[in-house]
């Protein structure tokens, strides 16, 4: 665990991804606080959405679970893909 310039230790946060297949984060990342962990979870979600943008399907659920080094769940980000009624359930090419 590294220390910040003010002497406080940085905590390790883990971001487990699930898009129907569970992908636990075994490495984690050291961050200064919970706010930084929330920003990192948003970045993880953005990268995952960008990577899968052509493969999104209706009724698809994704989640990112943030936990600390003791395994305590701190928060979850959830994404649900749903077609709008105006599309008639059509998929993009």
PDB file of C-alpha atoms in Angstrom, residues 20-77:
ATOM      1  CA  UNK A  20     -23.515 -12.452 -18.228  1.00  0.00           C
ATOM      2  CA  UNK A  21     -20.049 -13.845 -17.604  1.00  0.00           C
ATOM      3  CA  UNK A  22     -18.460 -12.990 -14.270  1.00  0.00           C
ATOM      4  CA  UNK A  23     -14.962 -11.483 -14.497  1.00  0.00           C
ATOM      5  CA  UNK A  24     -13.556 -10.886 -11.006  1.00  0.00           C
ATOM      6  CA  UNK A  25     -10.747  -8.356 -10.716  1.00  0.00           C
ATOM      7  CA  UNK A  26      -7.803 -10.139  -9.090  1.00  0.00           C
ATOM      8  CA  UNK A  27      -5.374  -7.206  -9.416  1.00  0.00           C
ATOM      9  CA  UNK A  28      -7.208  -4.074  -8.331  1.00  0.00           C
ATOM     10  CA  UNK A  29      -5.840  -0.551  -8.369  1.00  0.00           C
ATOM     11  CA  UNK A  30      -4.572   1.736  -5.620  1.00  0.00           C
ATOM     12  CA  UNK A  31      -6.621   4.908  -5.288  1.00  0.00           C
ATOM     13  CA  UNK A  32      -6.765   7.762  -2.809  1.00  0.00           C
ATOM     14  CA  UNK A  33     -10.409   7.477  -1.765  1.00  0.00           C
ATOM     15  CA  UNK A  34     -13.916   6.288  -2.571  1.00  0.00           C
ATOM     16  CA  UNK A  35     -14.528   9.232  -4.907  1.00  0.00           C
ATOM     17  CA  UNK A  36     -11.534   8.188  -7.011  1.00  0.00           C
ATOM     18  CA  UNK A  37     -12.887   4.619  -7.016  1.00  0.00           C
ATOM     19  CA  UNK A  38     -16.220   5.876  -8.362  1.00  0.00           C
ATOM     20  CA  UNK A  39     -14.405   7.714 -11.165  1.00  0.00           C
ATOM     21  CA  UNK A  40     -12.394   4.593 -11.985  1.00  0.00           C
ATOM     22  CA  UNK A  41     -15.563   2.468 -12.113  1.00  0.00           C
ATOM     23  CA  UNK A  42     -17.007   4.984 -14.601  1.00  0.00           C
ATOM     24  CA  UNK A  43     -13.872   4.683 -16.732  1.00  0.00           C
ATOM     25  CA  UNK A  44     -14.076   0.866 -16.646  1.00  0.00           C
ATOM     26  CA  UNK A  45     -17.732   1.040 -17.709  1.00  0.00           C
ATOM     27  CA  UNK A  46     -16.928   3.474 -20.522  1.00  0.00           C
ATOM     28  CA  UNK A  47     -14.148   1.281 -21.905  1.00  0.00           C
ATOM     29  CA  UNK A  48     -16.401  -1.796 -21.758  1.00  0.00           C
ATOM     30  CA  UNK A  49     -19.260  -0.007 -23.541  1.00  0.00           C
ATOM     31  CA  UNK A  50     -16.941   1.288 -26.227  1.00  0.00           C
ATOM     32  CA  UNK A  51     -15.491  -2.178 -26.803  1.00  0.00           C
ATOM     33  CA  UNK A  52     -18.960  -3.750 -27.093  1.00  0.00           C
ATOM     34  CA  UNK A  53     -20.861  -0.924 -28.780  1.00  0.00           C
ATOM     35  CA  UNK A  54     -21.734  -2.993 -31.864  1.00  0.00           C
ATOM     36  CA  UNK A  55     -22.711  -6.026 -29.798  1.00  0.00           C
ATOM     37  CA  UNK A  56     -25.211  -4.506 -27.386  1.00  0.00           C
ATOM     38  CA  UNK A  57     -28.493  -6.435 -27.283  1.00  0.00           C
ATOM     39  CA  UNK A  58     -31.855  -5.667 -25.757  1.00  0.00           C
ATOM     40  CA  UNK A  59     -32.444  -7.172 -22.315  1.00  0.00           C
ATOM     41  CA  UNK A  60     -28.722  -7.286 -21.669  1.00  0.00           C
ATOM     42  CA  UNK A  61     -27.565  -6.419 -18.150  1.00  0.00           C
ATOM     43  CA  UNK A  62     -24.040  -5.453 -17.146  1.00  0.00           C
ATOM     44  CA  UNK A  63     -22.642  -4.589 -13.751  1.00  0.00           C
ATOM     45  CA  UNK A  64     -19.423  -3.426 -12.178  1.00  0.00           C
ATOM     46  CA  UNK A  65     -19.075  -4.183  -8.489  1.00  0.00           C
ATOM     47  CA  UNK A  66     -16.480  -2.185  -6.584  1.00  0.00           C
ATOM     48  CA  UNK A  67     -14.994  -3.760  -3.485  1.00  0.00           C
ATOM     49  CA  UNK A  68     -12.134  -3.108  -1.113  1.00  0.00           C
ATOM     50  CA  UNK A  69      -9.209  -5.389  -0.260  1.00  0.00           C
ATOM     51  CA  UNK A  70     -11.309  -7.131   2.418  1.00  0.00           C
ATOM     52  CA  UNK A  71     -13.999  -8.015  -0.122  1.00  0.00           C
ATOM     53  CA  UNK A  72     -16.487  -5.469   1.224  1.00  0.00           C
ATOM     54  CA  UNK A  73     -18.782  -4.317  -1.597  1.00  0.00           C
ATOM     55  CA  UNK A  74     -18.664  -0.526  -1.730  1.00  0.00           C
ATOM     56  CA  UNK A  75     -21.002   0.189  -4.648  1.00  0.00           C
ATOM     57  CA  UNK A  76     -22.314  -1.198  -7.933  1.00  0.00           C
ATOM     58  CA  UNK A  77     -22.811   0.327 -11.353  1.00  0.00           C
TER      59      UNK A  77
END
